[in-house]
Structure formats: C-alpha cells, structure tokens
Short mmCIF file of C-alpha atoms in Angstrom, two decimals:
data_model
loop_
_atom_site.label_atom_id
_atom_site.label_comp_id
_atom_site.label_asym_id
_atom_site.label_seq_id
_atom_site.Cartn_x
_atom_site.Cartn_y
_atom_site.Cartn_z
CA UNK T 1 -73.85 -55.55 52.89
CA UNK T 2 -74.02 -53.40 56.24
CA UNK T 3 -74.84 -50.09 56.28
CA UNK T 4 -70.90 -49.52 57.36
CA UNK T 5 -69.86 -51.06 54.20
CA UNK T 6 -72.03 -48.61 52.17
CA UNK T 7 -70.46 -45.72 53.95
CA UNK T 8 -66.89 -46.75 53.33
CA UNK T 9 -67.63 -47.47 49.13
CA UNK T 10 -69.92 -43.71 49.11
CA UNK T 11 -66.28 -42.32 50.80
CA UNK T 12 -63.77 -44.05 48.30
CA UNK T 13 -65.41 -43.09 45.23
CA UNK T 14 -65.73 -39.61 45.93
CA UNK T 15 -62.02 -39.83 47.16
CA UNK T 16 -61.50 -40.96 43.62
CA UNK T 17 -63.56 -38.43 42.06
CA UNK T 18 -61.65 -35.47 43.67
CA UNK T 19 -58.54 -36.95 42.92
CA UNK T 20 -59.37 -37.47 39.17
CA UNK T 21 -60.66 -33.54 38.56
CA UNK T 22 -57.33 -32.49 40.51
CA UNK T 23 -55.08 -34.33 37.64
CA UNK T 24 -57.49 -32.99 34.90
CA UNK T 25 -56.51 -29.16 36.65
CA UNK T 26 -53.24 -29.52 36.83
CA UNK T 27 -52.05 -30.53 33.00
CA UNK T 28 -55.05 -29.53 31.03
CA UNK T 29 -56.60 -26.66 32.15
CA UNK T 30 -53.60 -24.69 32.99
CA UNK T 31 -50.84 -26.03 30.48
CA UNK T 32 -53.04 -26.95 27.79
CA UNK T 33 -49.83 -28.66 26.07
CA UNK T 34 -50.22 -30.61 22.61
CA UNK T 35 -48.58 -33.63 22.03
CA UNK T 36 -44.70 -33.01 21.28
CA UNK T 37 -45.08 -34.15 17.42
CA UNK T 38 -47.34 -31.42 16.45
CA UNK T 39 -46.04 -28.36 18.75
CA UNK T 40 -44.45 -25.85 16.70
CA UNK T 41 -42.67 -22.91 18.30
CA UNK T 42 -43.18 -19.02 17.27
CA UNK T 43 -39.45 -19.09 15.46
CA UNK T 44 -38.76 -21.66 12.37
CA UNK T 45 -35.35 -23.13 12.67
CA UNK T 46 -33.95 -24.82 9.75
CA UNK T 47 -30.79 -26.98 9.83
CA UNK T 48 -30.05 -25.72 6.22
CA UNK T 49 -30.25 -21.36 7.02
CA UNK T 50 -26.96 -19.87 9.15
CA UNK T 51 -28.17 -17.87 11.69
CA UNK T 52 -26.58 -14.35 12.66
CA UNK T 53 -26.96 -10.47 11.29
CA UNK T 54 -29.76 -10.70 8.78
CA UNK T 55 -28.66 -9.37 5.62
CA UNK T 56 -31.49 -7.72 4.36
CA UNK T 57 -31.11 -5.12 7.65
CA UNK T 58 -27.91 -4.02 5.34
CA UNK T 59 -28.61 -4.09 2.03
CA UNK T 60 -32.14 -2.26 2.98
CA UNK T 61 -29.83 0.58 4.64
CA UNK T 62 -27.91 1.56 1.58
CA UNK T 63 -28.43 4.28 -0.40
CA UNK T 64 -30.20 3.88 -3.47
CA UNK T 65 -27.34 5.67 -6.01
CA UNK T 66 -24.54 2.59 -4.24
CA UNK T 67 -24.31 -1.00 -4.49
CA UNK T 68 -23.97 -3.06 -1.07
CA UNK T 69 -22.87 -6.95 -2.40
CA UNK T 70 -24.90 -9.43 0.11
CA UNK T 71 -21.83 -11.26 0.76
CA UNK T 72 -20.13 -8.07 1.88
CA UNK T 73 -22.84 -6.05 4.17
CA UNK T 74 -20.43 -3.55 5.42
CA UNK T 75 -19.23 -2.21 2.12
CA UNK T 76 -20.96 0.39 -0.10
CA UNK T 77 -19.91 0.89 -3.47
CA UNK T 78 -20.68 4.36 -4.82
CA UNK T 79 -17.89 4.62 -7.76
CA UNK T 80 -18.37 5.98 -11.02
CA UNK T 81 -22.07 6.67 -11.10
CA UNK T 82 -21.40 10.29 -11.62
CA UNK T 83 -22.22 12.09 -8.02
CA UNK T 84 -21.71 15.18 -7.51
CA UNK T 85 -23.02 15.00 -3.72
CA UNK T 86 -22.36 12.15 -0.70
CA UNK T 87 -25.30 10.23 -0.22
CA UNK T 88 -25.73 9.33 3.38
CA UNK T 89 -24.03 6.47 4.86
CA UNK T 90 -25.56 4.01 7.64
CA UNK T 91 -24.15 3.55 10.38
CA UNK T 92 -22.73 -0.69 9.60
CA UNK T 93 -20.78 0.64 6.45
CA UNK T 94 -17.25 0.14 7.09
CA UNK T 95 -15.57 0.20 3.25
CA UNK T 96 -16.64 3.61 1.78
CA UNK T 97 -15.94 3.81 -2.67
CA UNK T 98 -16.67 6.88 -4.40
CA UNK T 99 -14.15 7.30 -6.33
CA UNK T 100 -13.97 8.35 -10.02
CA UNK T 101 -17.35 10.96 -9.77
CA UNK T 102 -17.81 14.72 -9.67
CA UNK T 103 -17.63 14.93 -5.72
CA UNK T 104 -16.72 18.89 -4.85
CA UNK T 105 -17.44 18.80 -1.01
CA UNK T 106 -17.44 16.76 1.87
CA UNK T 107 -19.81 18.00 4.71
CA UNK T 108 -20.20 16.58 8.24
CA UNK T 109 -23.97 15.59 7.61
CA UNK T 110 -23.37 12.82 5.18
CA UNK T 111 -21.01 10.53 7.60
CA UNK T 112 -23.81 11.45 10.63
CA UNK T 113 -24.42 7.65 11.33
CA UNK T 114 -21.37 6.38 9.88
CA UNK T 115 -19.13 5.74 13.22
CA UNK T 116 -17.78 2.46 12.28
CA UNK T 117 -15.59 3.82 8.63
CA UNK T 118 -12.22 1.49 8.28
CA UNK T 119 -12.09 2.52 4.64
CA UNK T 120 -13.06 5.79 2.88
CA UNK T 121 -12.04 5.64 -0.88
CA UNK T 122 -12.79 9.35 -2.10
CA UNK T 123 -10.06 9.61 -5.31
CA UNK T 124 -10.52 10.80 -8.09
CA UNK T 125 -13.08 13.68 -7.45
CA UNK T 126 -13.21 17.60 -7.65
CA UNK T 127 -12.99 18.00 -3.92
CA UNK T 128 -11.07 20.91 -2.69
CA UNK T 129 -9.32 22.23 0.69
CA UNK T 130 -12.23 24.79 1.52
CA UNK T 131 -15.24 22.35 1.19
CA UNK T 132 -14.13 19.96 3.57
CA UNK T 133 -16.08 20.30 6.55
CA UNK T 134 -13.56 20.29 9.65
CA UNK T 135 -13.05 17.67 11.65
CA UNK T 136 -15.40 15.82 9.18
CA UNK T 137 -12.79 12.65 9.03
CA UNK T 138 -10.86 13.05 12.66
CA UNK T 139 -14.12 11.52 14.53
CA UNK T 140 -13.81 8.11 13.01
CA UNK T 141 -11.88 6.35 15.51
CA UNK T 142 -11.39 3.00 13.36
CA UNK T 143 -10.65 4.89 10.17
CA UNK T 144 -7.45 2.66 8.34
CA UNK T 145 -7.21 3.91 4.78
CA UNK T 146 -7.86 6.85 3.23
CA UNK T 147 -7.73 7.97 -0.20
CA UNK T 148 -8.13 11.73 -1.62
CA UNK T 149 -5.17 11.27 -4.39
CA UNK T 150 -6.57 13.03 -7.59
CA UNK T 151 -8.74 15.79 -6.61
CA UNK T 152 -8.13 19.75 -6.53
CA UNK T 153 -6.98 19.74 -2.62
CA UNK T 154 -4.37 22.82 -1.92
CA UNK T 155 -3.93 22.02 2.05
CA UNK T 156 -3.25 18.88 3.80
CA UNK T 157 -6.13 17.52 5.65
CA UNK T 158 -6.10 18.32 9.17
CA UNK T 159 -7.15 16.84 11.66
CA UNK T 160 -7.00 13.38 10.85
CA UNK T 161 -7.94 10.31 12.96
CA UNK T 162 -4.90 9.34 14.86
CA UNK T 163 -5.71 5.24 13.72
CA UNK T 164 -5.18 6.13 10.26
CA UNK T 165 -2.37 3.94 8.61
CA UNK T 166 -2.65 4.60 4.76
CA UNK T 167 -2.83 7.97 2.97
CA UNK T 168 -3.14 9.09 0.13
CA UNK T 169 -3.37 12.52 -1.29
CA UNK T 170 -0.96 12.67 -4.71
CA UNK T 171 -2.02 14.44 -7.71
CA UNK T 172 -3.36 17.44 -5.79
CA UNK T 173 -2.24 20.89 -5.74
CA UNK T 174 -0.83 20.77 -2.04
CA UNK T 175 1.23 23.76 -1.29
CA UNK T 176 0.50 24.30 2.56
CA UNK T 177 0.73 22.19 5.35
CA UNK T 178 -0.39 23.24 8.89
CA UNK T 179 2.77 22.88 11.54
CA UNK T 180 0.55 19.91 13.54
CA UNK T 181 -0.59 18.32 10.56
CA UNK T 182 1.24 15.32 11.14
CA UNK T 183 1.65 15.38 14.95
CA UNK T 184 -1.30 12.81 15.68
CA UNK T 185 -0.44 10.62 12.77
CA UNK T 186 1.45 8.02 14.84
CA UNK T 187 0.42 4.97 13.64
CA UNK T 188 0.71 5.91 10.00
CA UNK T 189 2.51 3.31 8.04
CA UNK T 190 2.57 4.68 4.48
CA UNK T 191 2.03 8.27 3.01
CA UNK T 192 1.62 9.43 -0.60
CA UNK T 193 2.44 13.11 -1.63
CA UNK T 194 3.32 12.52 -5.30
CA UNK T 195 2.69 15.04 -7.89
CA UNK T 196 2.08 18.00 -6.01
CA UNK T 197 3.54 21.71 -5.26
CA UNK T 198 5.73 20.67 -2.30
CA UNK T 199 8.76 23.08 -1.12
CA UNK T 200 11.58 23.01 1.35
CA UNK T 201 9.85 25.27 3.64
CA UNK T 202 6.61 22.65 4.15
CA UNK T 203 8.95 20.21 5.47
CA UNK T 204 10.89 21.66 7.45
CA UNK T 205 11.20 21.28 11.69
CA UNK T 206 11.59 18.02 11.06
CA UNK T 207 7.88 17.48 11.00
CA UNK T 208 8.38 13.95 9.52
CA UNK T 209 9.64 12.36 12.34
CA UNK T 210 7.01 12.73 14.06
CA UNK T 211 5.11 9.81 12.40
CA UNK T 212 7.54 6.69 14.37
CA UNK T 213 5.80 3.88 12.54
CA UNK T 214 6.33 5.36 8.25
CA UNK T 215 7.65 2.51 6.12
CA UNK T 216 6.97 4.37 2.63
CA UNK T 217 7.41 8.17 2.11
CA UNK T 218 6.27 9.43 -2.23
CA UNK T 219 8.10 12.86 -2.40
CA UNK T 220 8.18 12.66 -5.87
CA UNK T 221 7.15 15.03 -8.66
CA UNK T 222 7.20 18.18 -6.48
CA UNK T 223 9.18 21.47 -6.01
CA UNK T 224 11.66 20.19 -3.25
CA UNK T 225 15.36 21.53 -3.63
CA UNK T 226 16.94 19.69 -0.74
CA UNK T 227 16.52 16.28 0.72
CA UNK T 228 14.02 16.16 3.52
CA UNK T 229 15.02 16.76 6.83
CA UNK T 230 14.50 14.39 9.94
CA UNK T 231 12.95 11.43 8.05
CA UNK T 232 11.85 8.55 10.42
CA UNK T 233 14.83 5.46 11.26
CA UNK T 234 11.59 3.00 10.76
CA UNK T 235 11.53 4.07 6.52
CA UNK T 236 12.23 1.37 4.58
CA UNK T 237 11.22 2.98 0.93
CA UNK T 238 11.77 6.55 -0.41
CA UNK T 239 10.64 8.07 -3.12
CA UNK T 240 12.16 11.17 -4.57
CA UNK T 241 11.95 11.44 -8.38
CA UNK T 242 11.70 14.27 -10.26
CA UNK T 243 12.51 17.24 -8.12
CA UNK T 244 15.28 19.67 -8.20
CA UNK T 245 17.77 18.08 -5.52
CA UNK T 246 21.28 19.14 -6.09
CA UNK T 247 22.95 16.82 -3.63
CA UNK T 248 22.94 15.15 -0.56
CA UNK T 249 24.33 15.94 2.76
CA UNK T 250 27.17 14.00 4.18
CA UNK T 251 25.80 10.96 6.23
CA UNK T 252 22.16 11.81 5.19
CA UNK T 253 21.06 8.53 5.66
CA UNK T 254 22.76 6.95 8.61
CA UNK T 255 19.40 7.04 10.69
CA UNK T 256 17.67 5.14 8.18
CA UNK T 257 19.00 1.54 8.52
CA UNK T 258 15.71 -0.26 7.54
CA UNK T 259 15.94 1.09 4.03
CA UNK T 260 15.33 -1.42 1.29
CA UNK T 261 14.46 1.17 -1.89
CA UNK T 262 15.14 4.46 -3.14
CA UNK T 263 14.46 6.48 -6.18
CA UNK T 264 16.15 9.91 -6.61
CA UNK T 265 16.04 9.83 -10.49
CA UNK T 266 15.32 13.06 -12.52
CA UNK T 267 16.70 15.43 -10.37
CA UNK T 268 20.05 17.52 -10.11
CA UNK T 269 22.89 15.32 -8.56
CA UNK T 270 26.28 16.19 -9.75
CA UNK T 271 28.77 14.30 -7.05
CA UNK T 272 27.50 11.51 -4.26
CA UNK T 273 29.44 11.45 -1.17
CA UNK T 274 31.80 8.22 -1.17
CA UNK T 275 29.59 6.42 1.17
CA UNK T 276 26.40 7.72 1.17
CA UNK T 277 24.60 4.67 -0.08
CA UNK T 278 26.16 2.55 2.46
CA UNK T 279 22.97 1.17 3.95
CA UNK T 280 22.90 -2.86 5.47
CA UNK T 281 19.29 -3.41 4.16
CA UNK T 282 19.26 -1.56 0.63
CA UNK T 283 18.52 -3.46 -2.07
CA UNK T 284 17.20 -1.10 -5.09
CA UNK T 285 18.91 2.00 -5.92
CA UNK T 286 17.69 4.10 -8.82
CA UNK T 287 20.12 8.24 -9.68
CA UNK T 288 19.16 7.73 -13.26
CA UNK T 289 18.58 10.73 -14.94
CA UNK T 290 21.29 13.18 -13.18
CA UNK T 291 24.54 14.93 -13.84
CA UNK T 292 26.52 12.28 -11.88
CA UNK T 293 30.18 11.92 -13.10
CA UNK T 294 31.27 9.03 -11.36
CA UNK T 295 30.20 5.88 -9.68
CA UNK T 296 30.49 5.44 -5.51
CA UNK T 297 30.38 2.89 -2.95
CA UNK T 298 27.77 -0.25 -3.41
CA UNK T 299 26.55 -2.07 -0.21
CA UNK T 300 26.56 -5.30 -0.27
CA UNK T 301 23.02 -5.74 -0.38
CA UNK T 302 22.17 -3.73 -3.32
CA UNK T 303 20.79 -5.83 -6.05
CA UNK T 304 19.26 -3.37 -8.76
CA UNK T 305 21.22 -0.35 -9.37
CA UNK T 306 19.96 2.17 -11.95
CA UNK T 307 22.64 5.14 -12.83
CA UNK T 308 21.29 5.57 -16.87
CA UNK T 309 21.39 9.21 -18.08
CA UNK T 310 23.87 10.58 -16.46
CA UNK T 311 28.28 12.17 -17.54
CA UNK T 312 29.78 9.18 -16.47
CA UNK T 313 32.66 8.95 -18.79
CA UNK T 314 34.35 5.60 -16.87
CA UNK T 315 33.24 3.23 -14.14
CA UNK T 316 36.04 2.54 -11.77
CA UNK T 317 34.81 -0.92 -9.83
CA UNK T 318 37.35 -0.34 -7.66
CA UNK T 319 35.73 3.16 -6.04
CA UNK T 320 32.18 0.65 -6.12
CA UNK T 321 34.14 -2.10 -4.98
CA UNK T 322 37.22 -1.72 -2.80
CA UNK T 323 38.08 -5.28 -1.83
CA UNK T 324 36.72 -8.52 -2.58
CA UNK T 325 35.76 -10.81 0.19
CA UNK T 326 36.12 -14.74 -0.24
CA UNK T 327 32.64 -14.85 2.01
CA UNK T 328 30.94 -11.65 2.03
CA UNK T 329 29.92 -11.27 -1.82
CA UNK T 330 27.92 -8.78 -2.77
CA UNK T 331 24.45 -9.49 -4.37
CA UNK T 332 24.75 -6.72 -7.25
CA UNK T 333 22.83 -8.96 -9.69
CA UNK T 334 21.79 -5.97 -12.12
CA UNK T 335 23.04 -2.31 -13.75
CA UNK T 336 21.69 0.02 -16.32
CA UNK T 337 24.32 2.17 -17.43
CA UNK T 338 22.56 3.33 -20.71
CA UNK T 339 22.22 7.25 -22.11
CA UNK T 340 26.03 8.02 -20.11
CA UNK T 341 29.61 8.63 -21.72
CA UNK T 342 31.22 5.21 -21.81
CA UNK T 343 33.22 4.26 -24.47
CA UNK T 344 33.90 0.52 -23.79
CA UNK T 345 32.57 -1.79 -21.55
CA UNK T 346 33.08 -1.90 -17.48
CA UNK T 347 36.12 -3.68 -16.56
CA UNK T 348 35.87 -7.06 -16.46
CA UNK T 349 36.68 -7.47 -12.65
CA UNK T 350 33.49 -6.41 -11.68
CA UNK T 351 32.47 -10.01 -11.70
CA UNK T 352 34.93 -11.14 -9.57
CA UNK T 353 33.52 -8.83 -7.10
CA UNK T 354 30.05 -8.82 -7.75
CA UNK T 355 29.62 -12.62 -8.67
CA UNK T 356 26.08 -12.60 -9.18
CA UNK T 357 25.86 -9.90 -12.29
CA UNK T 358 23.68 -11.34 -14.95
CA UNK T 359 22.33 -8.08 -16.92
CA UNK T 360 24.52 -5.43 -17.71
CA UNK T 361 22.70 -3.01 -19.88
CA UNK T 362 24.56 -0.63 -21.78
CA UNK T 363 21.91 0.23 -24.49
CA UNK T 364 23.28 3.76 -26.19
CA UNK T 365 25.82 6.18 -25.05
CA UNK T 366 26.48 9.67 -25.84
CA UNK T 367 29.48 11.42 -27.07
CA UNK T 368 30.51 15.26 -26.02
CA UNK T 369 29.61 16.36 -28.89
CA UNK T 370 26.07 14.94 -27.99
CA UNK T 371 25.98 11.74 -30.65
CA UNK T 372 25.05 8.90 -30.27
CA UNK T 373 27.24 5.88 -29.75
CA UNK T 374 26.64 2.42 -29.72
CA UNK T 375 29.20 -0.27 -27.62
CA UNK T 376 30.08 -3.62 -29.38
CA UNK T 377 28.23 -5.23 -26.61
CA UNK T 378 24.75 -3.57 -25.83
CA UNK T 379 23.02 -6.01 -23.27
CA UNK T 380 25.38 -8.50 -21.42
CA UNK T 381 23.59 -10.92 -20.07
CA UNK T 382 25.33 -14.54 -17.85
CA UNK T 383 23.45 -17.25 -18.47
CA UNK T 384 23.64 -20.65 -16.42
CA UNK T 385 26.53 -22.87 -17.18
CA UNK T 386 24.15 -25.59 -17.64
CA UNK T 387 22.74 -24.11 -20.97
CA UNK T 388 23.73 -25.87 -24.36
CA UNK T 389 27.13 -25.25 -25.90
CA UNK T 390 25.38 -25.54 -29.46
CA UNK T 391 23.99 -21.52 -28.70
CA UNK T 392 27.25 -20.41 -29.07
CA UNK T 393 26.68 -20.61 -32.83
CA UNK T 394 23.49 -17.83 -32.09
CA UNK T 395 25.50 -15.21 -30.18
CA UNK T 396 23.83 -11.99 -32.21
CA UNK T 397 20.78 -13.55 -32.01
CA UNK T 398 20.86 -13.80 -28.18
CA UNK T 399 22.25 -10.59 -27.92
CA UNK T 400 19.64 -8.92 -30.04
CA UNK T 401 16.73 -10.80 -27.66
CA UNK T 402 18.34 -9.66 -24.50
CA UNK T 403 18.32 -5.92 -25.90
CA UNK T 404 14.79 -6.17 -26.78
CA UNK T 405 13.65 -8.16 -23.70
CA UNK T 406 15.88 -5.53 -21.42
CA UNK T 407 14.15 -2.61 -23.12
CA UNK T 408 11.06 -4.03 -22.12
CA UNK T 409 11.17 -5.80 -19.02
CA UNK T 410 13.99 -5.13 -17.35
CA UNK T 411 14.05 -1.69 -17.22
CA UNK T 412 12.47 0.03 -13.81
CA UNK T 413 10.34 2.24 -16.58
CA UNK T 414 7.77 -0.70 -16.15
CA UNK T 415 7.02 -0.69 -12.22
CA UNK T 416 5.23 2.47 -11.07
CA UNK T 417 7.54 5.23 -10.40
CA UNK T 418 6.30 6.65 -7.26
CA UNK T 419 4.45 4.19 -5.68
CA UNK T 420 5.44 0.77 -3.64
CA UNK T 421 3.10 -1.35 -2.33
CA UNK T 422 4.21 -2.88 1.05
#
C-alpha cells in the first residue's frame, strides 16, 4: 500500500470518529431521553378519575359546625345544629342553610369571601331588624332566593340585591317598610308577607307596582283594611286571607288579566260588585268565610269556587250565569257552599250551564236563629255515565263516602293557605 493510501484510510477514520461523538452529543448528552415504555410524566392520568375542580379544595373550605355533600361542593348545610352565630362562608358556596337555629344577627364579616351566594336559607331564627348589618345582603350580585320567614324582623330588609327573585319574610313582626324598599326589586318573581302586622298605610303609593315581573303576592294574615293599591298586571296569584277587607272597589281587578288564583277568605265582604271576578285566566276563587249575601258573576274559566261560611240565603244561577252558550261552556267543575243559609238545594239548571259540575258540597247550613240544618242531599257528586247501574241500589252509601271523602280531600282546608308554589 502507498504511502497515499495510508493518508486517505488515517483521514476517513477520523472523519468517522468525529462524526460518531457528534451523534452521541446530540441525543444523549443533551436529551438524555429513556425509552418511551418506561417514561413516566410528573402528572398520573388515569382513564378511570374525571378530571376538573378537585373536591377536596371544597369540602376542606367549609366550616367545621356545616356539612358540604362531595357531590354538591357549592352548598353548605348549617341547619339545625343550634348556632347562635354565622360561621364564615368561603368564597365557592353558592346554597347557604341555616335555618331552624338560634341565629340573632347577621354581620357583614361572616359573608366576607362569600361573593358567589344564589341561595341564602336563614328561616327560622331569632334574627331581628336592628342586627342586620346594612347592605350585608345587597352586594351579592347573583343572590336568587332568600329566606328570613320566621324570625323576630320588624322592618323590611333594605337594600336588597336587585337579582333577587324569591322572598320570603312571613311570620315576622313587619310593621314598617321604607318608601324604596321595593324600588330595585325588578326582577322579583314571588314575595311572601304572610302573618305579619301589615296596614293600609305600608302599601300605599302604589309601591307594588314597582316590581313588573311579581307572579305571587301572600298578603294574608295581616292588619290590611282595604285591598292593595296598584298591584302589578303580570300577578297571576293573590293571597289575601284573613284580614279585615270590607269590600272591593269597582273594577279592582281589570289590570290583572294573568290572574289564575285568589283567596280573600276570612275577612269582611258583605256585597261583590256584579262583575268583579270577571277575569279570562281565573281559575280558583276562594270568599269563604265572609258576610256575603248573594252569589255574582262566574268567568268562564273558574273551576274551584269556594263561598262556605257566609248569609247566603239562595243562589240565583242566573245572576252567576246569565246565558248559556252552545260552545262557550264554562269549566265550573266544583262549589262549597257549606256553613251558609240555604234551605234546599241550588237549582237544578246550574248544570245546564255549568256542564262540568261534579262536587257540589253542601255539608251543614245554618238557620237565623243560628241552628244547624242539614239538606236531604249533603255532597252531590256526577259520576261517569259509564259506571254500573247495579250502584244505584248503594245510593246512601255513596253519599255518605262522598261526604267523608269531601271533608277530607276536597276541601281547600288541605292545600296551604297562604302559600303557592309556582
């Protein structure tokens, strides 16, 4: 071999050399990678665990006298364990119970971090006007629902978050209510003021129709004399038992068309204006418990009509009823007529204009002399003309079972007298 030949094999294998300790640079000095069957990244992802909002960040954030359920983070439960303070609330908590406890005050520091409140459930408490911090519940911007019925409260609560929808504050001891109490309330839907010490003068200015979007109004079981002014068209139930109304002014209710139910029983009604009750969408009507003397106009919508303990000596259907139409019935399909003055049954041409009666229930009447009488037929109830002729031979029978069943359920006594749920 010539010396030229040596030269060129010295040059190719150092070429070779270089090029080899390049490669070894390049992927295992500065990568330093493992095969891909054992490389195991920092994280551990298993097919079987849902990623998202780890919910031990929650349920270590509650306060240790509540209960926050894993599979709802964002609700603490702080009911019946006998508090007599708030404990703090983190900031995630959106559904707020502490009902039923010995709760007097509700200060500004406890609801700190809690921005994101949709529910605050605080019934049932000792909680009065002067320990609310103010402002304490207007800051929560999301705020839906809340609940204050059954405390010791003597104002209204003001302010108040203009998102709320639901409130409730009945079984207080309300008696004042600040003129722009209910100003920002426009998106409230429903509004509970039962058993308190409401008067004419509270509700007057027509502060009511302020709030454009109220579907249920509970009036009942306060100290009003009148019928509330200026009530918002968008009602559709209205509840008025057991104050001292007298009567009720002459097209009262033509700005409520949307009214499906109303309750004015246990008050002071002596005479109803013809066609006060003249409503397109009412379908439950309950005067029991009045001084009314005589019936009045039914709409042809009204199905359950309640006029029981009241002087009505004699139903004329005609005045209810002034002209039958061969296809606009009316949909009257029940009337409790018990504890009045009647001395026989109503005229039997109420079913030709109210087709679909089934239950009449007359139960006991009362004499002048203040005795008690008892009609031949007590419960009349239509059955479908499909039923067997042989229970004609068990007429008492039935008659007894539809007294009984009528006393106990289908007599409005059983729903909840002041409160609809919508």
């Amino acid at each position: 071999m010539s010396i030229l030949s040596q030269v060129c094999l010295l040059f190719f294998f150092s070429g070779v050399k270089v090029y080899c300790q390049y490669e070894l640079y390049q992927w295992d000095e500065d990568y330093d990678q493992e095969p891909d069957d054992v490389h195991q990244p920092e994280l551990q992802f298993h097919q079987t665990v849902e990623y998202g909002d780890p919910f031990h960040q929650y349920t270590l954030g509650c306060a240790s006298e509540c209960f926050c359920p894993p599979n709802f983070p964002t609700s603490m439960y702080c009911d019946n364990r006998k508090l007599k303070t708030i404990p703090n609330i983190p900031m995630h908590i959106q559904q707020l119970y502490l009902q039923f406890n010995e709760i007097e005050a509700v200060p500004a520091n406890s609801f700190i971090n809690a921005t994101h409140l949709r529910e605050i459930n605080l019934s049932h408490n000792k909680i009065k006007s002067s320990k609310i911090d103010h402002g304490v519940f207007a800051k929560f911007s999301n705020l839906l629902q809340l609940h204050l019925e059954h405390n010791d409260l003597e104002e209204f609560p003001f302010p108040l978050p203009k998102s709320l929808e639901r409130l409730l504050l009945g079984n207080n001891m309300i008696s004042r209510l600040q003129r722009k109490a209910l100003d920002g309330l426009i998106n409230l839907t429903m509004l509970d003021l039962c058993y308190n010490h409401l008067h004419d003068a509270m509700l007057k200015e027509k502060i009511l129709s302020k709030m454009e979007k109220l579907m249920q109004l509970n009036l009942c079981n306060n100290r009003l004399e009148s019928m509330p002014p200026g009530l918002p068209s968008s009602l559709m139930y209205l509840s008025l038992e057991n104050n001292s109304i007298s009567s009720i002014p002459e097209n009262y209710f033509k700005e409520l068309p949307k009214l499906h139910a109303l309750r004015m029983s246990h008050n002071k009604l002596q005479d109803i204006p013809y066609n006060t009750f003249n409503l397109p969408n009412l379908m439950q009507l309950n005067v029991g418990h009045n001084k009314l003397k005589q019936a009045f106009y039914i709409p042809r919508n009204l199905e359950h009509l309640y006029i029981e303990n009241n002087e009505i000596e004699d139903i004329n259907v005609t005045l209810m009823c002034p002209s039958v139409h061969p296809l606009y019935y009316h949909h009257l399909t029940y009337i409790r007529v018990d504890q009045n003055k009647l001395k026989e049954p109503i005229n039997p041409y109420v079913f030709a204009c109210f087709p679909h009666i089934h239950t009449i229930y007359y139960g006991e009447q009362r004499s002048n002399n203040g005795q008690t009488i008892q009609l031949k037929t007590q419960v009349f109830r239509r059955y479908d003309e499909d039923n067997d002729d042989d229970d004609d031979d068990n007429d008492d029978d039935v008659e007894n079972n539809a007294h009984e069943g009528q006393e106990q359920e289908g007599t409005e006594e059983n729903f909840n007298p002041h409160y609809y749920e919508t």
